[in-house]
């Protein structure tokens, strides 16, 4: 790794919204103001959630709306800003479904998200819980929840069903220079994959390394098999060229500064082998997170959207402090740490 390498730092728009509303020109102006403010702070790029729409909505029309959104960003002087996307599958768009028609529908949906990622970010990353539908917990015919061994056994056939979908999707993404980064999410939010090892096991033998994983530090802290397995997973993902994205997030998904983040593990295990951007991800107390994530803490008020709240940090305060913390903990020390991996 030579001295010219620069680590990009991105910021998640989960601080502001889970729906970009690309056809709403007034809201586009709000997004542009946030992008400019955060770019001025020193962020290199942003992660944007691509909200799902009803199955009746034409995917091409969706993609076209993001073409228009990117054009608005470019015209506002943000042409050089980088973007990744966050995507989840749904009960309707389920690549693990036992029904072939539903899997075809899911593949079409996921391909449209690859297209949107390409439109927004070019050679970029599509990350998120897009293997099994987020938050859709299975039940028996008697409407009893399925947990533990029964859940793991139940998932085996779902993984098998999704295999051909992901083979086609990975080939499609590779042709468009978009990396797929499956993000394992903790078990109280969604069924498996909940751990990095589960996602890597699913990807074993898949032809295209274009399909890989996201390592989210908050998810690893709350749902993992411990430091030794984590190290093995990082090494395996890097060896297979499947370590595509790293999210820096606190366990409570709030402020990054002075939080319970294992900076030493990131610096010693991830930093030497990872070449992509770090994403600072803070979930704000906004719909739908305020209820789905059972948020009790106060909202970080959003300049230009919320009224200022005395003695409460704004979204910009939190973003600025997080960037400073990441630079202090990782970026500055990494310049002194011998690096492994290919020359850049």
Coordinates of C-alpha atoms in Angstrom, one line a residue:
X1 CA 0.0 0.0 0.0
X2 CA 1.7 3.2 -1.0
X3 CA 1.5 6.6 0.7
X4 CA -1.0 8.0 -1.9
X5 CA -3.9 5.8 -0.6
X6 CA -6.7 8.0 0.9
X7 CA -9.4 6.4 3.0
X8 CA -12.8 7.7 2.1
X9 CA -15.3 8.3 4.9
X10 CA -19.0 8.2 4.1
X11 CA -22.0 9.2 6.2
X12 CA -25.4 7.4 6.2
X13 CA -28.5 9.3 5.4
X14 CA -30.3 7.2 8.0
X15 CA -29.7 10.3 10.1
X16 CA -32.2 12.1 8.0
X17 CA -34.5 9.8 6.2
X18 CA -35.3 6.3 5.0
X19 CA -37.0 7.5 1.8
X20 CA -35.3 9.9 -0.6
X21 CA -38.6 10.7 -2.3
X22 CA -36.8 11.3 -5.6
X23 CA -39.9 12.7 -7.3
X24 CA -40.4 15.4 -4.7
X25 CA -38.4 18.4 -5.9
X26 CA -38.9 20.3 -2.6
X27 CA -37.4 17.4 -0.6
X28 CA -34.6 17.1 -3.1
X29 CA -33.6 20.7 -2.1
X30 CA -33.5 19.6 1.6
X31 CA -31.3 16.6 0.7
X32 CA -28.9 18.9 -1.3
X33 CA -28.5 21.2 1.7
X34 CA -27.6 18.2 3.9
X35 CA -25.1 16.9 1.3
X36 CA -23.4 20.3 1.0
X37 CA -23.2 20.8 4.8
X38 CA -21.7 17.3 5.3
X39 CA -19.3 17.6 2.3
X40 CA -18.0 20.9 3.8
X41 CA -17.3 19.0 7.0
X42 CA -15.0 16.7 5.1
X43 CA -17.2 13.6 4.2
X44 CA -16.3 12.0 0.9
X45 CA -19.6 10.3 0.2
X46 CA -22.9 9.1 1.4
X47 CA -25.0 6.0 1.8
X48 CA -28.6 6.4 0.6
X49 CA -31.4 4.1 1.4
X50 CA -33.5 3.1 -1.6
X51 CA -37.0 2.6 -0.3
X52 CA -39.1 -0.2 -1.6
X53 CA -42.3 0.5 -3.5
X54 CA -45.4 -1.7 -4.2
X55 CA -45.1 -4.5 -6.6
X56 CA -47.3 -2.6 -9.1
X57 CA -44.7 0.2 -9.5
X58 CA -42.6 -0.2 -12.7
X59 CA -38.9 -0.6 -11.8
X60 CA -37.8 1.4 -14.8
X61 CA -39.9 4.4 -13.6
X62 CA -38.2 4.0 -10.2
X63 CA -34.8 4.0 -11.8
X64 CA -35.7 7.0 -14.0
X65 CA -36.7 9.0 -10.9
X66 CA -33.2 8.4 -9.4
X67 CA -31.6 9.5 -12.7
X68 CA -33.4 12.8 -12.2
X69 CA -32.3 12.9 -8.6
X70 CA -28.7 12.4 -9.5
X71 CA -29.0 15.1 -12.2
X72 CA -30.3 17.5 -9.5
X73 CA -27.3 16.7 -7.3
X74 CA -24.9 17.3 -10.1
X75 CA -26.5 20.6 -11.0
X76 CA -26.2 21.7 -7.4
X77 CA -22.4 21.3 -7.6
X78 CA -22.3 17.8 -6.1
X79 CA -21.1 15.9 -9.2
X80 CA -17.9 14.6 -7.5
X81 CA -19.7 13.4 -4.4
X82 CA -19.7 9.6 -4.1
X83 CA -22.7 7.4 -3.2
X84 CA -23.4 3.9 -2.1
X85 CA -26.9 2.5 -1.4
X86 CA -28.7 0.6 1.3
X87 CA -31.2 -2.0 0.1
X88 CA -33.5 -4.4 1.8
X89 CA -35.7 -7.2 0.5
X90 CA -39.3 -7.5 1.5
X91 CA -42.1 -10.0 2.0
X92 CA -43.1 -9.3 -1.6
X93 CA -39.6 -9.2 -3.1
X94 CA -38.2 -12.4 -1.4
X95 CA -35.3 -14.1 -3.1
X96 CA -35.6 -17.0 -0.6
X97 CA -39.2 -17.8 -1.5
X98 CA -40.1 -21.4 -2.2
X99 CA -42.1 -20.1 -5.2
X100 CA -40.3 -19.6 -8.5
X101 CA -42.4 -16.7 -9.6
X102 CA -41.8 -14.8 -6.4
X103 CA -38.1 -15.4 -6.8
X104 CA -38.2 -14.0 -10.3
X105 CA -40.0 -11.0 -9.0
X106 CA -37.3 -10.5 -6.3
X107 CA -34.5 -10.8 -8.8
X108 CA -36.1 -8.1 -11.0
X109 CA -36.4 -5.9 -7.9
X110 CA -32.8 -6.5 -6.9
X111 CA -31.5 -5.8 -10.4
X112 CA -33.4 -2.5 -10.4
X113 CA -31.6 -1.6 -7.1
X114 CA -28.2 -2.4 -8.8
X115 CA -29.3 -0.1 -11.6
X116 CA -30.2 2.7 -9.1
X117 CA -26.8 2.2 -7.4
X118 CA -25.1 2.5 -10.7
X119 CA -27.0 5.7 -11.5
X120 CA -26.2 7.3 -8.2
X121 CA -22.7 6.1 -7.5
X122 CA -21.2 4.6 -10.7
X123 CA -18.6 2.0 -9.7
X124 CA -20.2 1.6 -6.2
X125 CA -21.6 -0.6 -3.5
X126 CA -25.1 -1.9 -2.8
X127 CA -25.3 -2.9 0.8
X128 CA -28.0 -4.0 3.2
X129 CA -30.1 -7.0 4.4
X130 CA -31.1 -8.1 0.9
X131 CA -30.8 -11.8 1.3
X132 CA -33.7 -12.7 3.5
X133 CA -36.6 -10.1 3.9
X134 CA -35.8 -7.7 6.7
X135 CA -38.0 -8.2 9.8
X136 CA -40.1 -11.0 8.3
X137 CA -40.2 -13.6 11.1
X138 CA -41.5 -17.0 10.1
X139 CA -44.3 -18.8 11.9
X140 CA -45.7 -22.3 11.8
X141 CA -49.1 -23.2 10.4
X142 CA -50.4 -22.7 14.0
X143 CA -49.0 -19.1 13.9
X144 CA -46.3 -20.0 16.4
X145 CA -42.9 -18.2 16.0
X146 CA -40.0 -20.3 14.8
X147 CA -36.8 -19.9 16.8
X148 CA -33.4 -21.5 17.6
X149 CA -32.7 -24.9 16.0
X150 CA -36.0 -24.9 14.2
X151 CA -35.3 -21.5 12.7
X152 CA -31.8 -22.5 11.6
X153 CA -33.2 -25.7 10.0
X154 CA -36.0 -23.7 8.3
X155 CA -33.4 -21.2 6.8
X156 CA -31.5 -24.0 5.1
X157 CA -34.1 -24.4 2.4
X158 CA -34.5 -20.6 2.0
X159 CA -30.7 -20.2 1.4
X160 CA -30.9 -23.0 -1.1
X161 CA -33.8 -21.3 -2.9
X162 CA -31.9 -18.0 -3.1
X163 CA -28.8 -19.5 -4.5
X164 CA -29.7 -19.2 -8.2
X165 CA -31.1 -15.7 -7.7
X166 CA -27.8 -14.5 -6.3
X167 CA -25.8 -16.2 -9.0
X168 CA -27.8 -14.2 -11.6
X169 CA -27.7 -11.1 -9.5
X170 CA -23.9 -11.3 -9.0
X171 CA -23.3 -11.7 -12.7
X172 CA -25.6 -8.7 -13.4
X173 CA -23.9 -6.5 -10.8
X174 CA -20.4 -7.5 -12.1
X175 CA -21.3 -6.3 -15.6
X176 CA -22.2 -2.9 -14.1
X177 CA -19.3 -2.6 -11.6
X178 CA -21.5 -2.6 -8.6
X179 CA -20.4 -4.6 -5.6
X180 CA -23.1 -6.5 -3.6
X181 CA -22.5 -6.4 0.2
X182 CA -24.9 -8.5 2.2
X183 CA -25.3 -7.1 5.7
X184 CA -26.0 -9.5 8.6
X185 CA -28.3 -7.8 11.1
X186 CA -28.9 -8.8 14.7
X187 CA -31.6 -11.4 15.5
X188 CA -34.1 -9.2 17.4
X189 CA -34.5 -7.2 14.2
X190 CA -34.6 -9.9 11.6
X191 CA -34.1 -13.7 11.0
X192 CA -30.7 -14.9 9.6
X193 CA -28.3 -14.2 8.3
X194 CA -27.5 -12.5 11.7
X195 CA -23.7 -13.1 11.7
X196 CA -20.9 -12.5 9.1
X197 CA -20.1 -16.2 9.1
X198 CA -23.6 -17.1 8.0
X199 CA -23.4 -14.6 5.1
X200 CA -20.0 -16.0 4.1
X201 CA -21.2 -19.5 4.3
X202 CA -24.1 -18.6 1.9
X203 CA -21.6 -17.1 -0.5
X204 CA -19.2 -20.0 -0.5
X205 CA -18.7 -21.3 -4.0
X206 CA -20.5 -18.4 -5.7
X207 CA -18.6 -17.7 -8.9
X208 CA -18.5 -13.9 -8.7
X209 CA -16.7 -12.3 -5.8
X210 CA -18.8 -9.2 -6.7
X211 CA -21.1 -10.7 -4.1
X212 CA -19.6 -10.1 -0.7
X213 CA -20.4 -8.9 2.8
X214 CA -20.8 -5.8 4.9
X215 CA -19.3 -5.8 8.4
X216 CA -21.3 -3.5 10.6
X217 CA -19.5 -3.0 13.9
X218 CA -22.7 -2.6 15.9
X219 CA -24.1 -5.8 14.5
X220 CA -20.9 -7.6 15.3
X221 CA -20.9 -6.4 18.9
X222 CA -24.5 -7.3 19.5
X223 CA -24.6 -10.6 17.5
X224 CA -21.3 -12.4 16.9
X225 CA -19.3 -15.5 18.0
X226 CA -16.5 -13.6 19.6
X227 CA -13.1 -12.0 18.7
X228 CA -11.4 -15.1 17.3
X229 CA -14.2 -16.0 14.9
X230 CA -14.5 -12.3 13.9
X231 CA -10.8 -12.3 13.0
X232 CA -11.3 -15.5 11.0
X233 CA -14.3 -14.0 9.2
X234 CA -12.4 -10.8 8.3
X235 CA -9.5 -12.9 7.0
X236 CA -11.8 -15.2 5.0
X237 CA -13.7 -12.3 3.5
X238 CA -10.5 -10.5 2.5
X239 CA -8.9 -13.6 1.1
X240 CA -12.0 -14.2 -1.1
X241 CA -12.2 -10.5 -2.1
X242 CA -15.6 -10.4 -0.5
X243 CA -15.0 -7.7 2.2
X244 CA -16.9 -4.9 0.4
X245 CA -18.1 -2.5 3.0
X246 CA -17.5 -1.6 6.7
X247 CA -20.0 0.3 8.8
X248 CA -18.8 2.2 11.9
X249 CA -21.8 2.3 14.2
X250 CA -22.3 2.4 18.0
X251 CA -24.2 -0.4 19.7
X252 CA -27.1 1.9 20.4
X253 CA -26.9 3.1 16.8
X254 CA -26.4 6.7 18.2
X255 CA -23.4 9.0 18.6
X256 CA -20.1 7.5 17.5
X257 CA -17.9 9.7 19.7
X258 CA -17.1 8.2 23.0
X259 CA -19.2 5.1 22.3
X260 CA -18.5 1.3 22.9
X261 CA -16.7 0.8 19.5
X262 CA -13.7 -1.6 19.5
X263 CA -11.4 0.7 17.6
X264 CA -8.4 -1.5 18.3
X265 CA -10.0 -4.4 16.5
X266 CA -10.9 -2.2 13.5
X267 CA -7.4 -0.8 13.4
X268 CA -5.6 -4.1 13.7
X269 CA -7.9 -6.5 11.9
X270 CA -9.9 -4.6 9.3
X271 CA -7.7 -1.6 8.4
X272 CA -4.7 -3.7 7.1
X273 CA -6.8 -5.7 4.6
X274 CA -9.8 -3.5 3.7
X275 CA -9.6 -0.9 0.9
X276 CA -13.1 0.5 0.7
X277 CA -14.8 3.4 2.4
X278 CA -15.8 3.5 6.1
X279 CA -19.4 4.4 6.6
X280 CA -20.4 6.2 9.7
X281 CA -23.9 5.1 10.4
X282 CA -26.2 6.8 12.9
X283 CA -29.9 5.9 13.1
X284 CA -31.9 8.9 14.1
X285 CA -35.3 8.8 15.9
X286 CA -37.3 9.3 12.7
X287 CA -39.9 7.1 11.0
X288 CA -39.7 4.2 10.6
X289 CA -36.8 3.7 13.0
X290 CA -38.4 5.3 16.1
X291 CA -40.8 2.4 16.3
X292 CA -39.1 -0.5 14.5
X293 CA -35.9 0.0 16.6
X294 CA -37.8 1.0 19.8
X295 CA -35.8 4.2 20.2
X296 CA -36.1 5.9 23.6
X297 CA -33.3 8.5 23.1
X298 CA -34.2 12.0 21.9
X299 CA -33.9 12.9 18.2
X300 CA -30.9 14.6 16.9
X301 CA -32.6 17.6 15.4
X302 CA -32.1 18.0 11.7
X303 CA -31.1 21.6 10.5
X304 CA -33.6 22.8 7.9
X305 CA -36.1 20.1 8.9
X306 CA -36.7 20.4 12.6
X307 CA -36.8 23.3 15.0
X308 CA -33.6 23.8 16.9
X309 CA -33.7 22.2 20.4
X310 CA -31.6 23.9 23.1
X311 CA -29.0 21.7 24.8
X312 CA -29.7 18.9 22.3
X313 CA -27.1 17.9 19.7
X314 CA -28.1 18.5 16.0
X315 CA -27.5 15.9 13.3
X316 CA -24.6 18.0 12.1
X317 CA -23.0 18.1 15.6
X318 CA -23.1 14.3 15.7
X319 CA -21.8 13.9 12.2
X320 CA -18.9 16.3 12.8
X321 CA -17.9 14.7 16.1
X322 CA -18.1 11.2 14.5
X323 CA -15.7 12.2 11.7
X324 CA -13.3 13.7 14.1
X325 CA -13.4 10.5 16.2
X326 CA -12.8 8.2 13.2
X327 CA -9.9 10.3 12.1
X328 CA -8.4 10.2 15.6
X329 CA -8.9 6.5 16.2
X330 CA -8.3 4.9 12.8
X331 CA -7.1 7.2 10.0
X332 CA -4.2 8.9 11.8
X333 CA -2.9 5.7 13.5
X334 CA -3.3 3.7 10.4
X335 CA -0.6 5.8 8.7
X336 CA 1.8 4.3 11.2
X337 CA 0.6 0.7 11.0
X338 CA 2.4 -1.6 8.5
X339 CA -0.2 -2.8 5.9
X340 CA -0.9 -6.2 4.5
X341 CA -2.4 -6.9 1.1
X342 CA -1.9 -5.7 -2.5
X343 CA -0.1 -2.6 -3.5
X344 CA -2.4 0.3 -4.3

